[in-house]
Coordinates of C-alpha atoms in Angstrom, one line a residue:
X516 CA 52.4 -198.0 2.4
X517 CA 52.9 -196.8 5.8
X518 CA 52.1 -197.0 9.4
X519 CA 52.9 -194.2 11.7
X520 CA 55.5 -194.9 14.2
X521 CA 56.8 -192.6 16.9
X522 CA 60.4 -193.6 16.4
X523 CA 60.4 -193.6 12.6
X524 CA 58.1 -193.1 9.7
X525 CA 58.8 -195.2 6.7
X526 CA 56.5 -194.6 3.8
X527 CA 54.5 -196.2 1.1
X528 CA 56.3 -197.2 -1.8
X529 CA 54.9 -197.6 -5.2
X530 CA 51.3 -198.3 -6.1
X531 CA 49.9 -195.1 -5.0
X532 CA 46.2 -195.5 -5.3
X533 CA 43.4 -196.3 -3.0
X534 CA 45.5 -199.1 -1.6
X535 CA 48.8 -197.3 -1.9
X536 CA 50.9 -200.4 -2.0
X537 CA 54.1 -198.9 -1.5
X538 CA 55.4 -196.8 1.1
X539 CA 56.2 -198.0 -0.1
X540 CA 57.2 -196.9 -3.5
X541 CA 57.8 -200.3 -5.0
X542 CA 57.8 -204.2 -4.5
X543 CA 59.1 -208.2 -4.2
X544 CA 58.8 -211.2 -2.2
X545 CA 60.9 -213.8 -0.9
X546 CA 58.3 -216.4 -0.2
X547 CA 60.4 -218.7 -2.3
X548 CA 63.2 -216.4 -3.3
X549 CA 64.8 -218.2 -6.2
X550 CA 62.4 -217.3 -9.0
X551 CA 62.1 -213.7 -7.7
X552 CA 65.8 -213.2 -7.5
X553 CA 66.4 -214.5 -11.0
X554 CA 63.8 -212.3 -12.5
X555 CA 65.2 -209.3 -10.6
X556 CA 68.7 -210.1 -11.8
X557 CA 67.7 -210.5 -15.4
X558 CA 65.8 -207.3 -15.4
X559 CA 68.8 -205.5 -13.9
X560 CA 71.0 -206.9 -16.6
X561 CA 68.7 -205.6 -19.4
X562 CA 68.1 -202.1 -18.1
X563 CA 70.0 -199.0 -19.3
X564 CA 72.5 -197.4 -16.9
X565 CA 72.0 -194.1 -15.2
X566 CA 74.6 -191.7 -16.6
X567 CA 76.7 -189.5 -14.4
X568 CA 76.4 -185.7 -14.8
X569 CA 79.5 -183.6 -15.8
X570 CA 81.7 -182.8 -12.8
X571 CA 81.8 -179.1 -13.5
X572 CA 78.8 -177.0 -12.3
X573 CA 77.0 -175.3 -15.2
X574 CA 77.3 -171.6 -15.0
X575 CA 73.5 -171.2 -15.0
X576 CA 73.4 -173.2 -11.7
X577 CA 76.2 -171.3 -10.0
X578 CA 73.8 -168.9 -8.2
X579 CA 72.1 -171.9 -6.6
X580 CA 75.3 -173.5 -5.5
X581 CA 76.6 -170.3 -4.1
X582 CA 73.5 -169.3 -2.1
X583 CA 73.7 -168.7 1.6
X584 CA 71.0 -170.2 3.9
X585 CA 69.4 -168.0 6.5
X586 CA 69.1 -170.3 9.5
X587 CA 66.5 -169.5 12.1
X588 CA 64.8 -171.2 15.0
X589 CA 62.2 -173.8 14.0
X590 CA 60.3 -173.8 17.3
X591 CA 61.7 -177.3 18.0
X592 CA 64.4 -177.1 20.6
X593 CA 67.9 -177.8 19.2
X594 CA 66.9 -177.6 15.5
X595 CA 67.4 -174.8 13.0
X596 CA 65.5 -174.3 9.8
X597 CA 66.1 -172.5 6.5
X598 CA 64.7 -172.3 2.9
X599 CA 66.9 -173.3 0.0
X600 CA 66.2 -172.4 -3.7
X601 CA 66.6 -174.8 -6.5
X602 CA 65.6 -174.4 -10.2
X603 CA 62.1 -175.7 -10.9
X604 CA 63.4 -177.0 -14.3
X605 CA 67.1 -178.0 -14.5
X606 CA 67.0 -177.7 -18.2
X607 CA 65.8 -174.1 -17.9
X608 CA 67.3 -172.8 -14.7
X609 CA 66.2 -169.2 -15.3
X610 CA 62.5 -170.1 -15.7
X611 CA 61.6 -170.2 -12.0
X612 CA 62.6 -171.6 -8.6
X613 CA 61.2 -174.1 -6.2
X614 CA 61.7 -173.4 -2.4
X615 CA 62.8 -176.3 -0.3
X616 CA 62.5 -176.6 3.5
X617 CA 65.7 -177.6 5.2
X618 CA 66.4 -178.4 8.9
X619 CA 69.5 -179.3 10.8
X620 CA 70.7 -180.1 14.3
X621 CA 74.4 -179.4 14.7
X622 CA 76.9 -182.0 15.9
X623 CA 76.9 -182.2 19.7
X624 CA 80.4 -183.5 20.2
X625 CA 82.6 -184.9 21.7
X626 CA 84.9 -185.9 18.8
X627 CA 85.8 -184.2 15.6
X628 CA 82.9 -183.2 13.4
X629 CA 82.8 -185.4 10.2
X630 CA 80.3 -183.3 8.3
X631 CA 76.6 -183.3 7.5
X632 CA 74.5 -186.4 7.5
X633 CA 71.4 -186.1 5.3
X634 CA 68.5 -188.3 6.2
X635 CA 65.3 -189.3 4.3
X636 CA 62.6 -191.7 5.6
X637 CA 61.1 -192.8 2.2
X638 CA 57.8 -192.5 0.6
X639 CA 58.0 -191.0 -1.9
X640 CA 56.2 -188.3 0.0
X641 CA 57.5 -188.8 3.6
X642 CA 58.7 -185.5 5.2
X643 CA 62.4 -185.7 5.8
X644 CA 62.2 -182.6 8.0
X645 CA 59.5 -184.2 10.2
X646 CA 61.6 -187.4 10.4
X647 CA 64.7 -185.5 11.4
X648 CA 62.9 -183.5 14.1
X649 CA 60.8 -186.3 15.6
X650 CA 63.3 -189.2 15.3
X651 CA 66.6 -189.0 13.5
X652 CA 67.9 -185.8 15.2
X653 CA 67.2 -187.2 18.7
X654 CA 67.0 -191.0 18.2
X655 CA 70.0 -191.8 16.1
X656 CA 72.9 -193.3 18.1
X657 CA 74.6 -190.6 20.2
X658 CA 78.0 -191.3 18.7
X659 CA 76.6 -190.5 15.2
X660 CA 74.8 -187.3 16.4
X661 CA 78.0 -186.3 18.2
X662 CA 80.1 -186.3 15.0
X663 CA 77.6 -185.2 12.3
X664 CA 75.3 -182.2 11.8
X665 CA 72.0 -184.1 11.3
X666 CA 70.3 -182.5 8.2
X667 CA 67.1 -183.0 6.2
X668 CA 65.4 -181.4 3.2
X669 CA 61.8 -182.1 2.2
X670 CA 62.0 -183.2 -1.4
X671 CA 60.3 -180.9 -3.9
X672 CA 56.5 -181.4 -3.8
X673 CA 56.6 -182.9 -0.3
X674 CA 55.4 -181.5 3.0
X675 CA 57.0 -178.1 3.6
X676 CA 58.6 -177.9 0.1
X677 CA 55.8 -176.6 -2.1
X678 CA 53.6 -179.6 -1.6
X679 CA 51.7 -181.2 -4.4
X680 CA 48.0 -181.0 -3.6
X681 CA 45.3 -183.2 -5.2
X682 CA 42.1 -183.6 -3.2
X683 CA 40.7 -181.9 -0.1
X684 CA 39.8 -183.9 3.0
X685 CA 36.3 -184.9 2.1
X686 CA 37.4 -185.9 -1.4
X687 CA 40.3 -187.9 0.0
X688 CA 37.9 -189.7 2.4
X689 CA 35.8 -190.8 -0.6
X690 CA 39.0 -191.8 -2.5
X691 CA 40.4 -194.0 0.2
X692 CA 37.0 -195.8 0.5
X693 CA 36.8 -196.6 -3.2
X694 CA 36.4 -200.4 -3.8
X695 CA 39.7 -201.7 -5.2
X696 CA 38.3 -205.2 -5.8
X697 CA 35.6 -204.4 -8.4
X698 CA 33.0 -207.2 -8.8
X699 CA 31.5 -206.0 -12.1
X700 CA 31.8 -203.3 -14.8
X701 CA 30.0 -200.7 -12.8
X702 CA 32.5 -201.0 -9.9
X703 CA 35.4 -201.0 -12.3
X704 CA 34.1 -197.8 -13.8
X705 CA 33.8 -196.3 -10.4
X706 CA 37.4 -197.2 -9.6
X707 CA 38.7 -195.7 -12.9
X708 CA 36.7 -192.6 -12.2
X709 CA 38.2 -192.3 -8.7
X710 CA 41.7 -192.5 -10.2
X711 CA 40.8 -189.9 -12.9
X712 CA 39.4 -187.5 -10.3
X713 CA 42.5 -187.8 -8.1
X714 CA 44.8 -187.2 -11.1
X715 CA 42.7 -184.3 -12.3
X716 CA 42.9 -182.7 -8.9
X717 CA 46.7 -183.0 -8.9
X718 CA 46.8 -181.4 -12.4
X719 CA 44.5 -178.6 -11.4
X720 CA 46.3 -177.7 -8.1
X721 CA 49.9 -178.2 -9.1
X722 CA 50.2 -178.0 -12.9
X723 CA 53.8 -176.8 -13.2
X724 CA 55.3 -178.5 -10.2
X725 CA 53.8 -181.8 -11.2
X726 CA 56.2 -182.0 -14.2
X727 CA 59.3 -181.5 -11.9
X728 CA 59.1 -183.8 -8.9
X729 CA 61.1 -186.6 -10.2
X730 CA 63.7 -188.5 -8.2
X731 CA 66.5 -187.3 -10.5
X732 CA 65.5 -183.7 -9.8
X733 CA 65.3 -184.3 -6.0
X734 CA 68.8 -185.9 -6.1
X735 CA 70.1 -182.8 -8.0
X736 CA 68.6 -180.7 -5.2
X737 CA 70.5 -182.7 -2.7
X738 CA 73.8 -181.8 -4.4
X739 CA 73.0 -178.1 -4.2
X740 CA 72.4 -178.6 -0.5
X741 CA 75.7 -180.5 -0.1
X742 CA 77.5 -177.6 -1.6
X743 CA 75.6 -175.0 0.4
X744 CA 76.4 -176.8 3.6
X745 CA 80.1 -176.7 2.7
X746 CA 80.6 -180.5 2.3
X747 CA 82.9 -181.9 -0.4
X748 CA 81.1 -185.3 -0.2
X749 CA 77.5 -186.3 0.6
X750 CA 76.9 -188.6 3.6
X751 CA 73.4 -189.9 3.7
X752 CA 71.0 -192.4 5.3
X753 CA 68.0 -193.2 3.2
X754 CA 65.2 -195.7 4.0
X755 CA 62.7 -197.4 1.7
X756 CA 62.2 -195.0 -1.3
X757 CA 65.0 -193.0 0.3
X758 CA 67.4 -195.7 -1.0
X759 CA 66.3 -195.0 -4.6
X760 CA 66.9 -191.3 -4.0
X761 CA 70.3 -192.0 -2.5
X762 CA 71.3 -194.4 -5.2
X763 CA 70.2 -191.9 -7.8
X764 CA 72.5 -189.3 -6.2
X765 CA 75.4 -191.8 -6.4
X766 CA 74.7 -192.5 -10.0
X767 CA 74.6 -188.8 -10.9
X768 CA 77.6 -187.7 -8.8
X769 CA 79.7 -190.8 -8.0
X770 CA 82.8 -188.7 -7.2
X771 CA 80.8 -186.8 -4.5
X772 CA 79.7 -189.9 -2.6
X773 CA 80.7 -189.9 1.0
X774 CA 79.1 -192.5 3.3
X775 CA 75.8 -193.7 2.0
X776 CA 73.5 -196.1 3.8
X777 CA 70.6 -197.4 1.7
X778 CA 68.3 -199.3 4.1
X779 CA 65.3 -201.3 2.7
X780 CA 66.5 -201.0 -0.9
X781 CA 64.6 -200.5 -4.1
X782 CA 65.6 -202.0 -7.3
X783 CA 65.7 -199.2 -10.0
X784 CA 66.0 -201.7 -12.8
X785 CA 62.4 -203.0 -12.5
X786 CA 59.4 -201.6 -14.3
X787 CA 56.3 -200.5 -12.5
X788 CA 54.3 -203.7 -13.0
X789 CA 57.1 -205.9 -11.8
X790 CA 57.7 -203.7 -8.8
X791 CA 54.1 -203.8 -7.8
X792 CA 53.8 -207.5 -8.4
X793 CA 56.9 -208.3 -6.4
X794 CA 55.9 -205.9 -3.6
X795 CA 52.5 -207.7 -3.5
X796 CA 54.5 -210.9 -2.9
X797 CA 56.5 -209.1 -0.2
X798 CA 53.3 -208.3 1.7
X799 CA 52.2 -211.9 1.5
X800 CA 55.6 -213.0 3.0
X801 CA 55.0 -210.5 5.8
X802 CA 51.4 -211.7 6.3
X803 CA 52.6 -215.3 6.5
X804 CA 54.9 -214.3 9.3
X805 CA 52.0 -212.5 11.0
X806 CA 49.7 -215.4 10.6
X807 CA 52.2 -217.9 12.1
X808 CA 52.6 -215.6 15.1
X809 CA 48.9 -214.8 15.4
X810 CA 47.7 -218.4 15.9
X811 CA 50.2 -218.8 18.7
X812 CA 48.5 -216.0 20.6
X813 CA 45.3 -216.5 22.7
X814 CA 43.6 -213.4 21.2
X815 CA 44.0 -214.3 17.5
X816 CA 40.6 -213.9 15.8
X817 CA 41.8 -215.6 12.6
X818 CA 42.5 -219.1 13.9
X819 CA 44.1 -221.2 16.6
X820 CA 47.2 -223.2 17.0
X821 CA 46.1 -225.7 14.5
X822 CA 45.3 -223.2 11.8
X823 CA 47.7 -223.0 8.8
X824 CA 48.9 -219.6 7.5
X825 CA 47.0 -220.2 4.3
X826 CA 43.8 -220.8 6.2
X827 CA 44.4 -217.7 8.2
X828 CA 44.7 -215.8 4.9
X829 CA 41.4 -217.4 3.7
X830 CA 39.7 -216.3 6.9
X831 CA 40.9 -212.8 6.5
X832 CA 39.9 -212.7 2.9
X833 CA 36.4 -213.9 3.8
X834 CA 36.2 -211.1 6.3
X835 CA 37.2 -208.5 3.7
X836 CA 34.5 -209.9 1.4
X837 CA 31.9 -209.5 4.2
X838 CA 32.9 -205.9 4.6
X839 CA 32.6 -205.4 0.8
X840 CA 29.0 -206.4 1.1
X841 CA 28.2 -204.7 4.4
X842 CA 30.6 -202.2 6.0
X843 CA 30.6 -201.9 9.8
X844 CA 30.4 -198.9 12.2
X845 CA 33.5 -197.2 13.4
X846 CA 32.2 -194.4 15.6
X847 CA 33.9 -191.9 13.3
X848 CA 32.5 -188.4 13.7
X849 CA 32.5 -188.0 9.9
X850 CA 30.3 -191.0 9.5
X851 CA 32.8 -193.3 7.8
X852 CA 32.2 -197.0 8.0
X853 CA 34.8 -199.7 7.7
X854 CA 34.5 -201.3 4.3
X855 CA 36.9 -203.6 2.5
X856 CA 39.2 -200.9 1.2
X857 CA 39.9 -199.2 4.5
X858 CA 40.2 -202.5 6.3
X859 CA 42.7 -203.9 3.9
X860 CA 44.8 -200.7 4.2
X861 CA 44.7 -201.0 8.0
X862 CA 46.0 -204.6 7.8
X863 CA 48.7 -203.7 5.3
X864 CA 49.8 -200.8 7.5
X865 CA 50.6 -203.2 10.3
X866 CA 52.8 -205.4 8.1
X867 CA 55.5 -202.7 8.1
X868 CA 56.5 -203.4 11.7
X869 CA 56.0 -206.6 13.8
X870 CA 55.6 -204.4 16.9
X871 CA 52.2 -203.4 15.4
X872 CA 50.9 -207.0 15.3
X873 CA 49.3 -206.9 18.8
X874 CA 47.4 -203.8 17.8
X875 CA 46.3 -205.5 14.6
X876 CA 45.0 -208.6 16.4
X877 CA 43.1 -206.3 18.8
X878 CA 41.6 -204.3 15.9
X879 CA 40.6 -207.4 14.0
X880 CA 39.0 -208.9 17.1
X881 CA 36.9 -205.8 17.6
X882 CA 35.9 -205.7 13.9
X883 CA 35.2 -209.4 13.5
X884 CA 33.6 -210.2 16.8
X885 CA 32.1 -206.9 17.9
X886 CA 31.3 -205.1 14.6
X887 CA 33.5 -202.3 15.7
X888 CA 35.8 -201.0 13.0
X889 CA 37.4 -198.2 14.9
X890 CA 40.8 -200.0 15.4
X891 CA 41.3 -200.9 11.7
X892 CA 40.1 -197.4 10.7
X893 CA 42.8 -195.9 13.0
X894 CA 45.5 -198.0 11.4
X895 CA 44.3 -197.0 8.0
X896 CA 44.2 -193.3 9.0
X897 CA 47.7 -193.5 10.3
X898 CA 48.8 -195.0 7.0
X899 CA 47.2 -192.2 5.0
X900 CA 48.3 -189.5 7.5
X901 CA 44.7 -188.4 8.1
X902 CA 44.3 -186.3 11.3
X903 CA 41.4 -186.1 13.7
X904 CA 40.0 -183.1 11.9
X905 CA 39.7 -185.0 8.6
X906 CA 42.7 -183.4 7.0
X907 CA 45.4 -185.3 5.1
X908 CA 49.1 -184.7 4.9
X909 CA 50.3 -184.5 1.3
X910 CA 52.0 -188.0 1.5
X911 CA 49.6 -189.7 -0.9
X912 CA 49.6 -186.8 -3.4
X913 CA 53.4 -186.6 -3.5
X914 CA 53.6 -190.4 -3.6
X915 CA 51.6 -190.6 -6.8
X916 CA 53.2 -187.6 -8.3
X917 CA 56.8 -188.9 -7.9
X918 CA 55.9 -192.5 -8.9
X919 CA 54.0 -191.6 -12.0
X920 CA 56.8 -189.3 -13.2
X921 CA 59.6 -191.8 -12.4
X922 CA 58.3 -194.8 -14.4
X923 CA 55.8 -195.5 -17.2
X924 CA 52.4 -196.7 -15.8
X925 CA 52.1 -200.3 -14.7
X926 CA 48.9 -200.7 -16.7
X927 CA 47.2 -198.7 -19.4
X928 CA 43.7 -199.7 -18.5
X929 CA 41.4 -202.2 -16.8
X930 CA 41.9 -204.9 -19.4
X931 CA 45.6 -205.1 -18.6
X932 CA 44.8 -205.3 -14.9
X933 CA 42.4 -208.2 -15.4
X934 CA 45.0 -210.1 -17.5
X935 CA 47.5 -209.7 -14.7
X936 CA 45.2 -210.7 -11.8
X937 CA 46.3 -214.4 -11.8
X938 CA 49.9 -213.3 -11.3
X939 CA 49.1 -210.9 -8.5
X940 CA 46.7 -213.3 -6.8
X941 CA 49.4 -216.0 -7.0
X942 CA 51.8 -213.5 -5.4
X943 CA 49.3 -212.9 -2.6
X944 CA 45.9 -214.6 -2.3
X945 CA 45.0 -212.1 0.4
X946 CA 46.1 -208.8 -1.1
X947 CA 46.8 -209.5 -4.8
X948 CA 43.5 -208.4 -6.3
X949 CA 43.4 -205.1 -4.5
X950 CA 47.0 -204.3 -5.1
X951 CA 46.7 -205.1 -8.8
X952 CA 43.9 -202.7 -9.2
X953 CA 45.7 -200.1 -7.1
X954 CA 48.5 -200.2 -9.6
X955 CA 46.2 -198.7 -12.3
X956 CA 46.5 -195.2 -10.9
X957 CA 49.3 -193.8 -13.1
X958 CA 47.4 -194.7 -16.2
X959 CA 45.4 -191.5 -15.9
X960 CA 48.1 -189.2 -14.8
X961 CA 47.9 -185.7 -16.3
X962 CA 51.7 -185.5 -17.2
X963 CA 53.9 -188.0 -19.0
X964 CA 56.6 -189.9 -17.1
X965 CA 60.1 -188.6 -17.6
X966 CA 61.9 -191.7 -16.1
X967 CA 62.4 -195.3 -17.2
X968 CA 63.8 -198.4 -15.5
X969 CA 67.6 -198.3 -15.2
X970 CA 70.5 -199.8 -13.4
X971 CA 72.7 -197.6 -11.2
X972 CA 76.4 -198.4 -11.1
X973 CA 77.9 -195.2 -9.7
X974 CA 81.4 -196.2 -11.0
X975 CA 84.2 -194.6 -9.0
X976 CA 82.0 -194.0 -5.9
X977 CA 83.3 -194.7 -2.4
X978 CA 81.9 -197.8 -0.7
X979 CA 78.1 -197.8 -0.4
X980 CA 76.3 -199.8 2.2
X981 CA 73.0 -201.5 1.1
X982 CA 70.8 -203.0 3.8
X983 CA 68.1 -205.7 3.1
X984 CA 65.7 -207.4 5.5
X985 CA 64.8 -211.0 4.5
X986 CA 61.1 -210.7 5.2
X987 CA 60.6 -207.0 4.4
X988 CA 57.0 -206.5 3.0
X989 CA 57.5 -203.3 1.1
X990 CA 61.0 -203.5 -0.3
X991 CA 61.6 -207.3 -0.7
X992 CA 65.1 -208.6 0.0
X993 CA 65.9 -209.5 -3.6
X994 CA 65.8 -205.8 -4.4
X995 CA 68.6 -205.1 -1.9
X996 CA 70.6 -208.0 -3.5
X997 CA 70.1 -206.5 -6.9
X998 CA 70.9 -202.9 -6.0
X999 CA 74.1 -204.0 -4.2
X1000 CA 75.2 -206.0 -7.2
X1001 CA 74.5 -203.1 -9.6
X1002 CA 76.5 -200.5 -7.6
X1003 CA 80.2 -200.8 -8.4
X1004 CA 81.1 -200.2 -4.8
X1005 CA 78.0 -201.7 -3.2
X1006 CA 78.2 -203.9 -0.1
X1007 CA 75.1 -205.9 1.1
X1008 CA 74.3 -206.1 4.8
X1009 CA 71.5 -208.6 5.5
X1010 CA 69.1 -208.6 8.4
X1011 CA 67.4 -211.9 8.9
X1012 CA 64.0 -210.9 10.2
X1013 CA 60.6 -209.3 9.8
X1014 CA 59.5 -205.7 9.2
X1015 CA 60.4 -202.9 6.8
X1016 CA 64.1 -201.7 7.0
X1017 CA 66.6 -202.7 9.7
X1018 CA 68.5 -199.7 11.2
X1019 CA 67.3 -198.7 14.7
X1020 CA 64.9 -201.7 14.9
X1021 CA 66.6 -203.6 17.8
X1022 CA 69.4 -205.5 16.1
X1023 CA 72.7 -204.6 17.9
X1024 CA 74.5 -206.3 15.0
X1025 CA 72.9 -204.2 12.3
X1026 CA 73.2 -200.9 14.3
X1027 CA 76.9 -201.4 15.3
X1028 CA 77.8 -202.3 11.7
X1029 CA 76.1 -199.2 10.3
X1030 CA 77.5 -197.0 13.0
X1031 CA 81.0 -198.2 12.3
X1032 CA 80.6 -197.4 8.6
X1033 CA 79.2 -193.9 9.3
X1034 CA 81.9 -193.1 11.8
X1035 CA 84.9 -194.8 10.3
X1036 CA 83.9 -195.3 6.6
X1037 CA 84.5 -199.0 6.9
X1038 CA 81.9 -201.3 5.3
X1039 CA 81.3 -204.8 6.7
X1040 CA 82.9 -207.9 5.2
X1041 CA 81.2 -209.4 2.2
X1042 CA 78.1 -211.5 3.0
X1043 CA 77.6 -210.2 6.6
X1044 CA 74.3 -211.3 8.1
X1045 CA 72.6 -210.2 11.3
X1046 CA 69.5 -211.2 13.2

C-alpha cells in the first residue's frame, strides 16, 4: 500500500489487487503479539533456506560484470544517470537483455569516501531512482551523503527500467473502483473478472518480461551494479519490500555483504496467505492507534472522547457500507465517485504514516458530513500513483508482477477466500473482508510463480542491521524479529512507535544508531530499543 510523501515514498507490499494491501508487499500484526510471533517463528523453522550462488562469476555473465556505464546529466541538479544491461534470463544470458535505469549522486565530502550506498524504497514497484532524486540523495543525513556515493537502480519491470504495463488509465480507474467486498455471486464474478482482465493486460503488454521480474533476479542485477561501480562489497538501505530485496542479495552473495540496513522488514519464510492475513492484522493495529488518537481530537468524525477504538471501527465500517450502496460525489473531472473500494484505499493509505492522520480526519469529515469524497479520493489516488491527467505510474502493475512471481497464489479461487474470511475478519474487523478478497489477484496470473517461501541465513555475511517498528501496519514487527533471527549475522533494532519504517522519521535514537552503523560498520548492542 502506499501513501505519497514528499520525504519518502514507501510502497504497497503484498496483496496487489484492487485494495493493494501491501506496499506493502506483505503482512502481520502485533495487536497481541504472542500468537503472531509464534506462528511466524514456526513458519521460519519449516521453510527451506535460500542457497548462496557460486563465488566465481560464470563466463557467460562476464560481459555484464565488465560493462562501463555512460554517465550523463539527468536534468536533476547534482545527479547523474546511466543505463545498465543485465540478462533478461540468467539461465540463458545470451537470449536477450533488460535495460535498467541507474542514478547516482557522488559523495560530497568531507571525509574519506566509503563507497556506494544503494537505496530502495520498497513496493515492489517503487521507483528507487525517483526515491534517490527526491529524497535519499538530498534528505539522508549529511554525514552519510558526505562519505557515500548515493546510488539507485529501478528494479527490472519498474518505472524507468522497462516497466511492466497492464492497463491504461481508464481501465485502471475501473479496476480501482471494483467492489472488493462482494455481497453475492454476481459481485464475486465481477471481482474475479476484474482480476482476470488485469492479469490478461499484463500478459498482453509484457509477455517475456513478466517471467523475469522476480526478487532473485533483481538481487542478481544489484550484484552486477556493485561490480560495475567498482565496489568489493554492497552497502545498502532498503525499506519495506526493499528489505526482502536486500536480504535476498545477502542470501545469494553473503561474502559480498557490506553494510546492509533492512528497515520495515519482511519475513521471507511466510506463504502468501499468511503474509496477507498478518498484514491485515498490522493495518488493524495501526487503525487502533489512529482511532485512539482520533477521538482525542475535536474534529474526529468517528466518535468522541468516550468512544472505544472498536466502536470507531464499527462506525467506519458502517460508513464504508453506506458508500457500497450509494457512492458520493468527488468533483473529479473524470466523473469518479467515492465508493467503498476507493474510500477504503484512502484510509489504508493514511495508516502508513501518523503525520497523515489529520488529513484523514479532514477527508472523513468532508465525506461523512458533507457528502464530499474529494479528500479520500486524493488519498487513494496518491496511493495508486494516479496523476491529475488520469494516468497511473506502473507501481501497481509491477507490484502484482513481482509478488505473483515470488510466491504461489494466496488463494486458488473464491471458495478459498470465503473459507478464510473469518480469519481475516478476526485479524481486522474493519479491513479484513476487503483485504482477503484482494489477496485473490495472483490466482489468475498468466505466468507461474518461480519462488517459494524460504528462510534467509546468509552465513558468513558481515553484520546486517534489521529494523522493526512495533506498530508498523504494512510490515508487522514480528516479521523483523523473524528475519533478524534467520540471518546468521542479523541484529534487530526496534522502534517503539507508529507508522511504516523508522529511519528518517524523527527518532534521533534510530537515526544515530543507523548512521553509526553505516559510517563505522558498528551494529547496536543486542536488544536495542528506541522511541
